Coordinates of C-alpha atoms and ligand atoms in Angstrom, one line a residue:
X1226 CA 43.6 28.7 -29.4
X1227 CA 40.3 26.9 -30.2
X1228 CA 40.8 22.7 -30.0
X1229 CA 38.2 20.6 -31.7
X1230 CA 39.0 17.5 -32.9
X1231 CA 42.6 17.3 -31.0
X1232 CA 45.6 19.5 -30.1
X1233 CA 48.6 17.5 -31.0
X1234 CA 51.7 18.5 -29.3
X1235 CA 55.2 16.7 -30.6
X1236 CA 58.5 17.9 -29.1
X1237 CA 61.0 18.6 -30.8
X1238 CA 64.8 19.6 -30.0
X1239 CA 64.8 22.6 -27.3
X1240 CA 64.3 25.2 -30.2
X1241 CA 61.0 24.2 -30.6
X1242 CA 60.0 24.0 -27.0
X1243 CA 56.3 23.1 -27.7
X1244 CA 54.5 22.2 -31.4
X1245 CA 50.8 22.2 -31.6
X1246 CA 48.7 20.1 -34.2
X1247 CA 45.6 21.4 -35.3
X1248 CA 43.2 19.4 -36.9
X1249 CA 41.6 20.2 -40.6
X1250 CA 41.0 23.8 -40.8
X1251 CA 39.8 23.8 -44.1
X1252 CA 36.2 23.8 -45.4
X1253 CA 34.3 20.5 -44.7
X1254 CA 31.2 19.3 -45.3
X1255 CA 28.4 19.9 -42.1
X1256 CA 27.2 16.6 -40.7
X1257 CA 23.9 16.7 -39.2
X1258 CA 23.2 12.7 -38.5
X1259 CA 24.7 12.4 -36.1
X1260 CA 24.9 15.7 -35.2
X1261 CA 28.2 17.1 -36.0
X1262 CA 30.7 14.2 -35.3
X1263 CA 34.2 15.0 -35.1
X1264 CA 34.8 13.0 -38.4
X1265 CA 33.0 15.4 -40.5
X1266 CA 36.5 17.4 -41.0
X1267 CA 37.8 14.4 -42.8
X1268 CA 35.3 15.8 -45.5
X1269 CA 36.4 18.2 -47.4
X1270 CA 34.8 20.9 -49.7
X1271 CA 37.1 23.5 -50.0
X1272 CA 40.8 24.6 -49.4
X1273 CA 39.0 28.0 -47.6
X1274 CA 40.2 28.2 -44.2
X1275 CA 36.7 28.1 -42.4
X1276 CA 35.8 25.7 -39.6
X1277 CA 34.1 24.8 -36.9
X1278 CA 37.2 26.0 -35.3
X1279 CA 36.8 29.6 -36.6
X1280 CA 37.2 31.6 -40.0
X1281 CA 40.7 32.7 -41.4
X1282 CA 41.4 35.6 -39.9
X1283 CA 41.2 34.0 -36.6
X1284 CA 43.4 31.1 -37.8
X1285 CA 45.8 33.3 -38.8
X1286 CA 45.7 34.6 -35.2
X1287 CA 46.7 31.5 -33.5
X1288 CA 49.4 31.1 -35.8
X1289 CA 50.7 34.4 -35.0
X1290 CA 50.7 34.3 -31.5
X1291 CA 51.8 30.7 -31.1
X1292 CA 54.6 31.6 -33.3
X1293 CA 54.9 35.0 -31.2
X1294 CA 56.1 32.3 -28.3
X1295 CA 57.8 29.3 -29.9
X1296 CA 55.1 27.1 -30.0
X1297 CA 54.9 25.7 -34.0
X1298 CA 51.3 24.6 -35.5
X1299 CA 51.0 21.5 -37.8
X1300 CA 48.5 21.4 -40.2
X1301 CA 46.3 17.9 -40.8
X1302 CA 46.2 17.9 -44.0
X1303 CA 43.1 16.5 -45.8
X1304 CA 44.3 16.1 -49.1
X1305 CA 43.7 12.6 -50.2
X1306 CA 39.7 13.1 -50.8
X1307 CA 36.9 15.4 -50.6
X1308 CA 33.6 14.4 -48.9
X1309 CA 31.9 11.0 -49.4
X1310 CA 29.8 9.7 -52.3
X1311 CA 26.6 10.4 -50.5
X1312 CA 27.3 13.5 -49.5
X1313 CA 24.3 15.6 -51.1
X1314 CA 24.5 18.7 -53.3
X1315 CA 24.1 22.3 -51.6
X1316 CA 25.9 24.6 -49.3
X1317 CA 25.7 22.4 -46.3
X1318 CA 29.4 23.3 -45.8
X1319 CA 31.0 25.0 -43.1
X1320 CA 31.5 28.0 -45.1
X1321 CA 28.2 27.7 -47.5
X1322 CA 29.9 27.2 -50.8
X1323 CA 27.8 24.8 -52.6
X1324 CA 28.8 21.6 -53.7
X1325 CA 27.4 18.7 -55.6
X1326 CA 29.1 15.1 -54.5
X1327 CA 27.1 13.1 -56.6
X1328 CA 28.4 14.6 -60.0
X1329 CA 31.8 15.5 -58.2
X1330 CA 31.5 19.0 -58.3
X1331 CA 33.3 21.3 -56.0
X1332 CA 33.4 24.3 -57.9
X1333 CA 35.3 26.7 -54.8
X1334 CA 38.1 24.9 -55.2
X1335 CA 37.3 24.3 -58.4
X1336 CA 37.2 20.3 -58.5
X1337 CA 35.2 18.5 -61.5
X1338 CA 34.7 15.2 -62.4
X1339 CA 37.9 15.1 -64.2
X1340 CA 39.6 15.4 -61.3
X1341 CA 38.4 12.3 -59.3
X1342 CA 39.4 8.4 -59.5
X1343 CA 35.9 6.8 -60.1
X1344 CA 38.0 5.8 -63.3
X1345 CA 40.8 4.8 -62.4
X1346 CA 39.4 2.5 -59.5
X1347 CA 38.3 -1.5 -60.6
X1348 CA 36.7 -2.6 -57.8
X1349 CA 33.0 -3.0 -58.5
X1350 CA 31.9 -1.3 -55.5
X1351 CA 34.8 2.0 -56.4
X1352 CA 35.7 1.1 -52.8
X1353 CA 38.1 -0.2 -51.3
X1354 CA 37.5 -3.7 -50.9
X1355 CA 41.2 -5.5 -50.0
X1356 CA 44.1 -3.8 -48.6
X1357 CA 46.0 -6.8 -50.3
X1358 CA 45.5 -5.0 -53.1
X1359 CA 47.5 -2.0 -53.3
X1360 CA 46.1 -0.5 -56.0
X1361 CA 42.6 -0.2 -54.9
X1362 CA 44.0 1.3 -51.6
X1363 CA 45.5 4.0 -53.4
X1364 CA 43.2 4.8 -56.3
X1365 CA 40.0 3.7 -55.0
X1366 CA 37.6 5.0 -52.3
X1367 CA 38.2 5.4 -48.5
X1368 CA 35.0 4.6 -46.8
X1369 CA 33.1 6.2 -50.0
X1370 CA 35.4 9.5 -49.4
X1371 CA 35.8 10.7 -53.3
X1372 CA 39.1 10.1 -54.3
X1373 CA 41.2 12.6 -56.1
X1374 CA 43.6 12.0 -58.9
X1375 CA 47.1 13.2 -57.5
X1376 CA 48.6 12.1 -60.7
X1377 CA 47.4 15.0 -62.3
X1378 CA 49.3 18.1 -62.2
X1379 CA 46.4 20.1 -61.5
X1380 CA 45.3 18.4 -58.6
X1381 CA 49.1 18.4 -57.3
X1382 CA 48.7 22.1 -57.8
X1383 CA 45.5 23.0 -56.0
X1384 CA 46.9 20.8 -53.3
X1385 CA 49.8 22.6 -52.9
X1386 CA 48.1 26.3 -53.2
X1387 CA 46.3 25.0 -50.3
X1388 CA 49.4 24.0 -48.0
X1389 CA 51.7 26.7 -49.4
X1390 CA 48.6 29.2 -48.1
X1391 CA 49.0 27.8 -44.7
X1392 CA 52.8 28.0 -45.3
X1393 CA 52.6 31.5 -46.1
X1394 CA 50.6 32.4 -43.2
X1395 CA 53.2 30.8 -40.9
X1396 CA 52.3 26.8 -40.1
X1397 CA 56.1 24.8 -39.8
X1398 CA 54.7 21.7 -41.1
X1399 CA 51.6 18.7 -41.8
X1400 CA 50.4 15.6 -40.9
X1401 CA 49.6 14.2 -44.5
X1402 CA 46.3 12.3 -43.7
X1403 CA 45.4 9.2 -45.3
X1404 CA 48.9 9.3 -47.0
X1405 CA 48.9 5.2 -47.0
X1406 CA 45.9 5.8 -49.5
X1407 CA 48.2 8.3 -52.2
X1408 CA 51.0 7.1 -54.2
X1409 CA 54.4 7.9 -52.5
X1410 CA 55.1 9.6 -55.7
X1411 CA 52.1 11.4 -56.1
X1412 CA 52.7 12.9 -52.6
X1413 CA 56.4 14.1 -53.1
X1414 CA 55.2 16.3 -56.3
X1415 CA 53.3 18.0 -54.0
X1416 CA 55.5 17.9 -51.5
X1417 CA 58.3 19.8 -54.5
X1418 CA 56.0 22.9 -55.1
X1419 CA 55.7 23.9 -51.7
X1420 CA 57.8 26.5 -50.3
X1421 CA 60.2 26.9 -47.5
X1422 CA 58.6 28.3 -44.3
X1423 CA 57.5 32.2 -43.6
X1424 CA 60.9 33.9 -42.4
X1425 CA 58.9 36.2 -40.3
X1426 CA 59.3 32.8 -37.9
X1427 CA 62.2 30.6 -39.7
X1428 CA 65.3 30.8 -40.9
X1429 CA 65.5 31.2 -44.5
X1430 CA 65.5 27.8 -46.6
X1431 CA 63.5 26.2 -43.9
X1432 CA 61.6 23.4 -45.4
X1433 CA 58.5 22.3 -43.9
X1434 CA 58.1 19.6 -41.6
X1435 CA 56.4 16.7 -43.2
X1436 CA 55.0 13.3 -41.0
X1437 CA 52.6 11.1 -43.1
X1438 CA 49.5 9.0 -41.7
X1439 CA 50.7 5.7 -42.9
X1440 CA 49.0 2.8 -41.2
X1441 CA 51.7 -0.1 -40.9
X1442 CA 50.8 -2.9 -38.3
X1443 CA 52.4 -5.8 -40.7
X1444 CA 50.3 -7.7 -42.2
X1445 CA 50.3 -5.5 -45.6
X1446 CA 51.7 -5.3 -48.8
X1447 CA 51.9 -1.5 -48.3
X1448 CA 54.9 -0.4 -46.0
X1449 CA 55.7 2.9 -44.4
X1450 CA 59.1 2.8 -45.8
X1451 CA 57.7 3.3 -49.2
X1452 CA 57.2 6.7 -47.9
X1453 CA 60.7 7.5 -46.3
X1454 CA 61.5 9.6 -48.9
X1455 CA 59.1 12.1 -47.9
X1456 CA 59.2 12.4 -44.3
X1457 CA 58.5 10.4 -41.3
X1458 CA 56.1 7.9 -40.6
X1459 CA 53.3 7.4 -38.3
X1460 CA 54.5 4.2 -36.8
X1461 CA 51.3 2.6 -35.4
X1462 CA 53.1 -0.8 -33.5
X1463 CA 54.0 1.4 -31.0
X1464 CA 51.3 2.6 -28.7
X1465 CA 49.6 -0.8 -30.1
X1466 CA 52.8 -2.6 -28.3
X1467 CA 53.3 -0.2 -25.5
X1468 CA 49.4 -0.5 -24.6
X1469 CA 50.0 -4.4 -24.4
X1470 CA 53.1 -4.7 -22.3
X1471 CA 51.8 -2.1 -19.7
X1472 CA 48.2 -4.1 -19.7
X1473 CA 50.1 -7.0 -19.4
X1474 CA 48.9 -9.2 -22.3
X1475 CA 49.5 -11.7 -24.8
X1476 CA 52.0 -12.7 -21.8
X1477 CA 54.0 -9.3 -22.4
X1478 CA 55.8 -7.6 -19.7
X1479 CA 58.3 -4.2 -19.0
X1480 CA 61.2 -6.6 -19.3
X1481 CA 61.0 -7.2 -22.7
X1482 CA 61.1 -3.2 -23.5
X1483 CA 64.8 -3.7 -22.9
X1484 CA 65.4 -3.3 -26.9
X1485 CA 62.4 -1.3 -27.4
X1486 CA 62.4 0.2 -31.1
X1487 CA 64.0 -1.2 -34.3
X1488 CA 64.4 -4.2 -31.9
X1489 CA 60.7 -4.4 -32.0
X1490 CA 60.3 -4.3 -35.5
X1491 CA 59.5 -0.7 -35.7
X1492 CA 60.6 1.5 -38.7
X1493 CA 64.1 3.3 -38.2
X1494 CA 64.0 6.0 -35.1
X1495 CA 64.9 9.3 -37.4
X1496 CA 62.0 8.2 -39.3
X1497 CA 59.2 7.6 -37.5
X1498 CA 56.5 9.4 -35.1
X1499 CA 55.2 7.6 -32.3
X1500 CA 52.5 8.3 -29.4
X1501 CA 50.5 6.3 -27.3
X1502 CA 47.0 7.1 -28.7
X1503 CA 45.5 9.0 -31.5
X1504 CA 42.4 11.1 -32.3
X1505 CA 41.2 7.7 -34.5
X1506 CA 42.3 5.0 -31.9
X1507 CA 41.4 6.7 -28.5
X1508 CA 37.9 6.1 -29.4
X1509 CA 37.9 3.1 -31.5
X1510 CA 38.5 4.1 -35.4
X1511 CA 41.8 3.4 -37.1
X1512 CA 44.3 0.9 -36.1
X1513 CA 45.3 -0.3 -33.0
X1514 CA 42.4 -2.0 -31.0
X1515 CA 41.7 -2.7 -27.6
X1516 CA 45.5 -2.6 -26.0
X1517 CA 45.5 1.5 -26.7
X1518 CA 45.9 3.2 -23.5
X1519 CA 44.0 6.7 -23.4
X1520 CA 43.2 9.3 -20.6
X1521 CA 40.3 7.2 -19.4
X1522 CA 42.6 4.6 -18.3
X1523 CA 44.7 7.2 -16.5
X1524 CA 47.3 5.6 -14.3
X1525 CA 48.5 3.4 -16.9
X1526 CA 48.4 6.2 -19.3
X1527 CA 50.6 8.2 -17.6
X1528 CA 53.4 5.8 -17.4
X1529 CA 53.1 5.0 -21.5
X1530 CA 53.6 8.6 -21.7
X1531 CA 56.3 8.6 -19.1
X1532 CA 58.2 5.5 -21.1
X1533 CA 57.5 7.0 -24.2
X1534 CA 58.7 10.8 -23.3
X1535 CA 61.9 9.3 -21.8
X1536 CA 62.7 7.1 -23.8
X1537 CA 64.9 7.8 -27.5
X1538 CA 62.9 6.4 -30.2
X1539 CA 61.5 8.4 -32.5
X1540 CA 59.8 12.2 -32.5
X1541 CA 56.9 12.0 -30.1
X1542 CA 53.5 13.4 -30.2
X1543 CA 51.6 14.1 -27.2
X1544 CA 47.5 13.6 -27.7
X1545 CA 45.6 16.1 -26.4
X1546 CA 41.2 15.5 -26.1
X1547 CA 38.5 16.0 -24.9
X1548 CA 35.7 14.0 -22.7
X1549 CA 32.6 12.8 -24.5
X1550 CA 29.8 10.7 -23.1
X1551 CA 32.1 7.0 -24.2
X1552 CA 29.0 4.6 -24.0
X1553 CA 29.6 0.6 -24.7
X1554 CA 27.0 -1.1 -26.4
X1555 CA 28.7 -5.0 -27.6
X1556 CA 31.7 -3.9 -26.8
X1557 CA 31.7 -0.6 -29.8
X1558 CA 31.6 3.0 -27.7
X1559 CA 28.1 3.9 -29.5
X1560 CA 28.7 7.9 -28.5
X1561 CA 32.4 7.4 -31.0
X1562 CA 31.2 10.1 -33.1
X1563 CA 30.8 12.7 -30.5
X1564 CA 32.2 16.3 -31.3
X1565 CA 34.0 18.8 -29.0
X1566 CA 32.2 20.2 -26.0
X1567 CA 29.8 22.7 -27.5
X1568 CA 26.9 25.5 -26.7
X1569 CA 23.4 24.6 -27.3
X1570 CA 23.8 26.7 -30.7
X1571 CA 26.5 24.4 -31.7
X1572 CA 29.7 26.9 -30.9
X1573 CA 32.7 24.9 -29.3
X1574 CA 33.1 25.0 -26.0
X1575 CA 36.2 27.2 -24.3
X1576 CA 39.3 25.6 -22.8
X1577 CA 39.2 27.2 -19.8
X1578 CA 42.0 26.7 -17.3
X1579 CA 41.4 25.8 -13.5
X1580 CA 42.8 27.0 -10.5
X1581 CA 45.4 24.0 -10.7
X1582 CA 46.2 24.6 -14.1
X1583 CA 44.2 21.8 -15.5
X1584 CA 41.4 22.1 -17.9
X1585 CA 37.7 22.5 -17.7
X1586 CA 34.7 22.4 -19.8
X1587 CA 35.2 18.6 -20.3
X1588 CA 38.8 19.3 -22.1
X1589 CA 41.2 16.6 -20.8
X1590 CA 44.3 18.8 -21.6
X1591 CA 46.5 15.3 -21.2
X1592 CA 49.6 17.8 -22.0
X1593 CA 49.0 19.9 -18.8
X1594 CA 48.8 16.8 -16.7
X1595 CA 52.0 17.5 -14.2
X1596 CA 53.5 14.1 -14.8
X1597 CA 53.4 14.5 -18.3
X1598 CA 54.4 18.0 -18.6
X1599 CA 57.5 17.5 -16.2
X1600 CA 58.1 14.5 -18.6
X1601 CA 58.0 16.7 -21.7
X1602 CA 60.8 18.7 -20.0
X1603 CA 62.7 15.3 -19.4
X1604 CA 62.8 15.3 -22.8
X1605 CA 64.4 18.4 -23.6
X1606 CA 66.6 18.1 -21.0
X1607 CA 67.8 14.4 -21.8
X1608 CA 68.0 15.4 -25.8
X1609 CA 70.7 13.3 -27.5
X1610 CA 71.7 11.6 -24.3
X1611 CA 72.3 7.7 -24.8
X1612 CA 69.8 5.1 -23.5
X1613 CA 71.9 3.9 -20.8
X1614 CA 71.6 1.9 -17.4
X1615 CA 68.9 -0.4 -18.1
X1616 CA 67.8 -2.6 -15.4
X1617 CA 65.1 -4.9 -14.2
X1618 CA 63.5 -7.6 -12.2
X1619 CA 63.1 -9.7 -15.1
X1620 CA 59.5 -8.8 -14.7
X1621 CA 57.2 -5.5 -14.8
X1622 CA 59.8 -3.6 -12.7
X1623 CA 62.2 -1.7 -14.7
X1624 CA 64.7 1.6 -15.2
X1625 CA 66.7 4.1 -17.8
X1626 CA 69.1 6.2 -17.6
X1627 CA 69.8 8.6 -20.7
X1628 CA 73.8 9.3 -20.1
X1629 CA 73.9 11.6 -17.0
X1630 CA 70.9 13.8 -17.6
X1631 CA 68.1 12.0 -16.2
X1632 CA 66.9 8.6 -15.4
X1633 CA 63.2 7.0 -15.1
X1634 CA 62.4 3.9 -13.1
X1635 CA 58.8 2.3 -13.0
X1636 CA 56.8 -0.3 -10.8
X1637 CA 54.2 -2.2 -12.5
X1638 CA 54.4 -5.5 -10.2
X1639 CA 52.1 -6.2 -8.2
X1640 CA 54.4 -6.0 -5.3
X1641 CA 56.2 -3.1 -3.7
X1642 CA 59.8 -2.3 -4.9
X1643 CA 63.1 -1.6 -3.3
X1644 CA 66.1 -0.9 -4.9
X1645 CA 69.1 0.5 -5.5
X1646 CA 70.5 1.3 -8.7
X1647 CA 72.7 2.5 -11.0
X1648 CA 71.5 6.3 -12.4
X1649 CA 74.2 7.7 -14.0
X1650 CA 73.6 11.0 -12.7
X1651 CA 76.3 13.2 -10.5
X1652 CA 75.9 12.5 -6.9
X1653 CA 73.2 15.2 -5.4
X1654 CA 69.5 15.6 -3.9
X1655 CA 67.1 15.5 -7.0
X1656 CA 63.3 16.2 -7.2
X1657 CA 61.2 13.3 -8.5
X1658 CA 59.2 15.2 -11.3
X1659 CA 56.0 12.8 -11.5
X1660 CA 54.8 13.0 -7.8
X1661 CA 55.9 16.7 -7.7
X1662 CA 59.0 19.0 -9.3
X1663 CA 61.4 21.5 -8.1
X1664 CA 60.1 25.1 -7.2
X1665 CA 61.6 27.4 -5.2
X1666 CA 64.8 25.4 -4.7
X1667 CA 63.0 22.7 -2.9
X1668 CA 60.9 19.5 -3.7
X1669 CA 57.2 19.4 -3.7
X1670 CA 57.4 15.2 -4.1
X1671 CA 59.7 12.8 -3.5
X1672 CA 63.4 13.3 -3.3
X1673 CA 65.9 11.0 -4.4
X1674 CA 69.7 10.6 -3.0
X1675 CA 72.3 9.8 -5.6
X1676 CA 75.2 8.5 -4.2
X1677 CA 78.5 9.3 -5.3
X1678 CA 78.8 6.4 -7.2
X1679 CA 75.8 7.5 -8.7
X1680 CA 73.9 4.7 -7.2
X1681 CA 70.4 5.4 -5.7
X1682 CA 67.5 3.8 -3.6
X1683 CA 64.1 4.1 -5.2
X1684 CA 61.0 2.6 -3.2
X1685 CA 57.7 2.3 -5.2
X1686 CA 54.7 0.5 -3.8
X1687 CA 52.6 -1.3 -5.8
X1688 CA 49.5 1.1 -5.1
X1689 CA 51.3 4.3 -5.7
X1690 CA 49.3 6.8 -7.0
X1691 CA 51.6 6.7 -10.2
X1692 CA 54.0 3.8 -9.6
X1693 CA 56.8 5.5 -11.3
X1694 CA 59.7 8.0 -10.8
X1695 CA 61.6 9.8 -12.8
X1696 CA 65.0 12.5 -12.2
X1697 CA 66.9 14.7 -14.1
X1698 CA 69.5 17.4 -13.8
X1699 CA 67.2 20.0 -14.0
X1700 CA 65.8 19.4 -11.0
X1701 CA 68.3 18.9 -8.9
X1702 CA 68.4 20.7 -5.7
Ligands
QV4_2716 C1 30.2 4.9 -44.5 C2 30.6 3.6 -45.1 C3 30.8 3.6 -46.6 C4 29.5 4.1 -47.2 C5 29.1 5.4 -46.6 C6 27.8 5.9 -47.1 O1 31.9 3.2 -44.5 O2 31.2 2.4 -47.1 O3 29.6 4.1 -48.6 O4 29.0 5.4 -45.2 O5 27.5 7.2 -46.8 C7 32.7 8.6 -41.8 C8 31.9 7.5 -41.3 C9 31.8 6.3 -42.3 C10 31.3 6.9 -43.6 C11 32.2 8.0 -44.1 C12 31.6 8.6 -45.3 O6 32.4 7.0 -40.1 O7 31.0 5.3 -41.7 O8 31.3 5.8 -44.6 O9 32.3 9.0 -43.1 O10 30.4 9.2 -45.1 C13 37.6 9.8 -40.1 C14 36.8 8.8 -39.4 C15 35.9 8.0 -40.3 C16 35.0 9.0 -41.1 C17 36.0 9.8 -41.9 C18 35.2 10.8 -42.8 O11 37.6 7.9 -38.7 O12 35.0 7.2 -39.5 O13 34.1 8.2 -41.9 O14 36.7 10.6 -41.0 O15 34.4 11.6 -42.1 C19 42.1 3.6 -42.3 C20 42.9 4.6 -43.1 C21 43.4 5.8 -42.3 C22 42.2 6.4 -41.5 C23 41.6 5.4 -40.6 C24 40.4 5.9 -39.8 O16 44.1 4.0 -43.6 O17 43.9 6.7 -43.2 O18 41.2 4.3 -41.4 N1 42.7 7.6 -40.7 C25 42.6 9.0 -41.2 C26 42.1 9.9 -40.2 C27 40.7 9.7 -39.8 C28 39.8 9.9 -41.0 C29 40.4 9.6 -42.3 C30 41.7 9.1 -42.4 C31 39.7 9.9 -43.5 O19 43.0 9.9 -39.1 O20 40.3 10.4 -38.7 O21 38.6 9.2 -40.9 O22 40.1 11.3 -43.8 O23 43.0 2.9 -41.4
CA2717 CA1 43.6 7.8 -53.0

């Protein structure tokens, strides 16, 4: 399985032990200057299944043999424009069909000029030039990405040949990208024509699984429950929030995470999908600024993931990247654009696995990282417990429990910590599962006591290597 721009991974309920997003595996426009950026994908130029990432037959490969094992591909779905204004005409595409942006002509899919807002829009620029306005966000042009008219039942149709192709070949569900810039309405009639998911894989009547890119830090007129209707949400406050408290700014601290969720103003839990970082914000674009924690600020990473994996709210998505040459020039990473690891003759590079099951070949693999693997397995094992046993120092020391499945307690004071609480758990030995895990009926980390009263003593310095700890009934000895 090829990653390029990202491998999303979101965990569902133990059925679905592992999901994998993939990022636009359509046709896209080939960006030389710079020299193939990530962000070309956002481009489209056709709904043919040819990419950077490989041709269709080999996507249908992947599918197949993710499937084969459990693990579920989402498709980002480009659907909201083709390639920008400037563009060119040619077959500088990733599969060589020819295109001509300037006169709006795509004929592989086919696309004409009929089928494009430049009419609709009434800003003078055809951009978008206010997000106060939410008309121009809608029907006018993303960063001078031609904007399609979803109103029209073609389009709608074209749209969902593409997606119900993907369907067909087994995907379980999309990310709707740029969804904040289509009409909620627009998007559910595509949504209606697509069918329910290949029962090769699914049960019959199994309707895909829809999450839509909506932007939403406040601020707006345009809200993300607009789009309830049609799925979840992306709910962007979150890792914005998360990356703040655990930085310790704007005065912030773990205390306050006490009512973390709705509490924090966040869209309802069954609606939204949360994660600490995002292919966009780990590197600068999208929404979220500075406070986003990302694998290059590793130790606090890991305990954003930690929180976030044990914690209720939401369906999580774990990012997945890769290592590019980040270079700060006035405070902007000037190397933002940078594409996967690749050959001199522009292939992308394997992910090849090391001797300690990381990655290599500069992919960061952020979902093979033990502590965050261990705490994807929280997850499943804590599923539908209740947030339970909070406690804390009233500073940046605090603890969970979810019912008796599992508890997670973290240290990010900058002194040591010793204390005994309340876990929730049956009395028993049990494997911490961020400094090591359970194997072979012993611990390879720390070990925790829990008393019979289900009371326990947890001592984190303040320079551990990660200051946190986290149990569970799986791994108990
Ligand atoms: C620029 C100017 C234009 C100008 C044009 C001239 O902005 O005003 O007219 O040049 O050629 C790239 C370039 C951008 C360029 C554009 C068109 O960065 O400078 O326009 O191409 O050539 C990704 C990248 C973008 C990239 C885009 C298309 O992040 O930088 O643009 O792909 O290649 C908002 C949205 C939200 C969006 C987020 C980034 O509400 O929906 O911005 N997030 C999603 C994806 C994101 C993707 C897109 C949407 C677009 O997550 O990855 O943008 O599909 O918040
Ligand atoms: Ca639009």
């Amino acid at each position: 399985m090829k990653r390029t721009t990202e491998t999303r991974i979101s965990l569902l309920p133990l059925l679905m032990p592992a999901v994998t997003g993939v990022s636009p595996p359509n046709e896209n426009l080939v960006i030389t200057n710079p020299n193939r950026p990530w962000w070309e994908r956002y481009q489209p130029i056709s709904y043919k299944i040819c990419s950077r990432s490989g041709n269709e037959e080999q996507f249908k490969d992947m599918v197949k043999r993710c499937n084969n094992v459990g693990v579920r591909i989402y498709v980002d779905a480009v659907v909201n424009h083709m390639c920008g204004a400037a563009g060119g005409s040619g077959t500088h595409s990733t599969c060589g069909s020819y295109f001509n942006a300037g006169n709006r002509d795509f004929p592989a899919v086919p696309y004409s000029g009929w089928d494009f807002n430049d009419g609709k829009c009434h800003t003078g620029s055809g951009e978008i030039e206010s997000y106060n306005d939410i008309y121009q966000v809608r029907d006018c042009r993303l960063s001078s990405l031609l904007d399609l008219a979803l109103e029209k039942d073609y389009v709608r149709s074209k749209v969902a040949e593409y997606m119900n192709h993907l369907i067909d070949i087994g995907v379980a569900g999309f990310r709707i990208d740029a969804a904040k810039h289509m009409w909620p309405g627009d998007i559910k009639a595509f949504l209606d024509k697509l069918h329910d998911l290949n029962t090769q894989w699914f049960s019959a009547g199994t309707r895909p699984f829809i999450y839509q890119e909506v932007i939403d830090l406040g601020g707006e007129p345009i809200k993300g429950s607009e789009y309830f209707g049609n799925g979840r949400v992306t709910e962007f406050k979150y890792g914005a929030k998360l990356g703040t408290v655990l930085r310790k700014w704007d005065g912030e601290k773990m205390a306050y995470l006490k009512n973390w969720g709705e509490g924090w103003g966040f869209v309802p839990s069954d609606r939204a999908l949360v994660f600490v970082d995002n292919h966009d914000n780990q590197r600068g674009h999208g929404a979220g600024g500075a406070s986003i924690l990302t694998f290059w600020d590793a130790r606090l990473y890991k305990m954003a993931v930690g929180f976030m994996l044990a914690h209720p709210y939401g369906l999580t998505r774990v990012m997945s990247s890769f290592r590019w040459p980040r270079y700060f020039e006035n405070g902007k990473d000037v190397n933002d654009w940078y594409g996967p690891p690749s050959n001199a003759d522009g292939s992308t590079k394997a992910v090849t696995i090391n001797a300690d099951t990381t990655c290599g070949n500069d992919w960061v693999c952020e979902h093979r990282w033990r502590q965050i693997r261990n705490m994807v397995i929280f997850r499943n094992v804590v599923d539908g417990e209740p947030f339970s046993n909070w406690w804390d120092n009233g500073s940046n020391q605090v603890a969970f429990g979810r019912g008796n499945k599992g508890f997670i307690i973290f240290n990010n004071d900058d002194w040591n910590m010793n204390v005994y609480v309340q876990t929730g758990l049956p009395a028993g030995t049990y494997c911490d599962v961020i400094s090591g895990q359970k194997e072979d009926n012993r611990c390879t980390g720390k070990q925790v006591y829990v008393s019979g009263d289900g009371k326990a003593n947890f001592q984190i310095n303040t320079d551990a290597e990660d200051p946190f700890i986290a149990i569970h009934v799986d791994a108990k000895l």
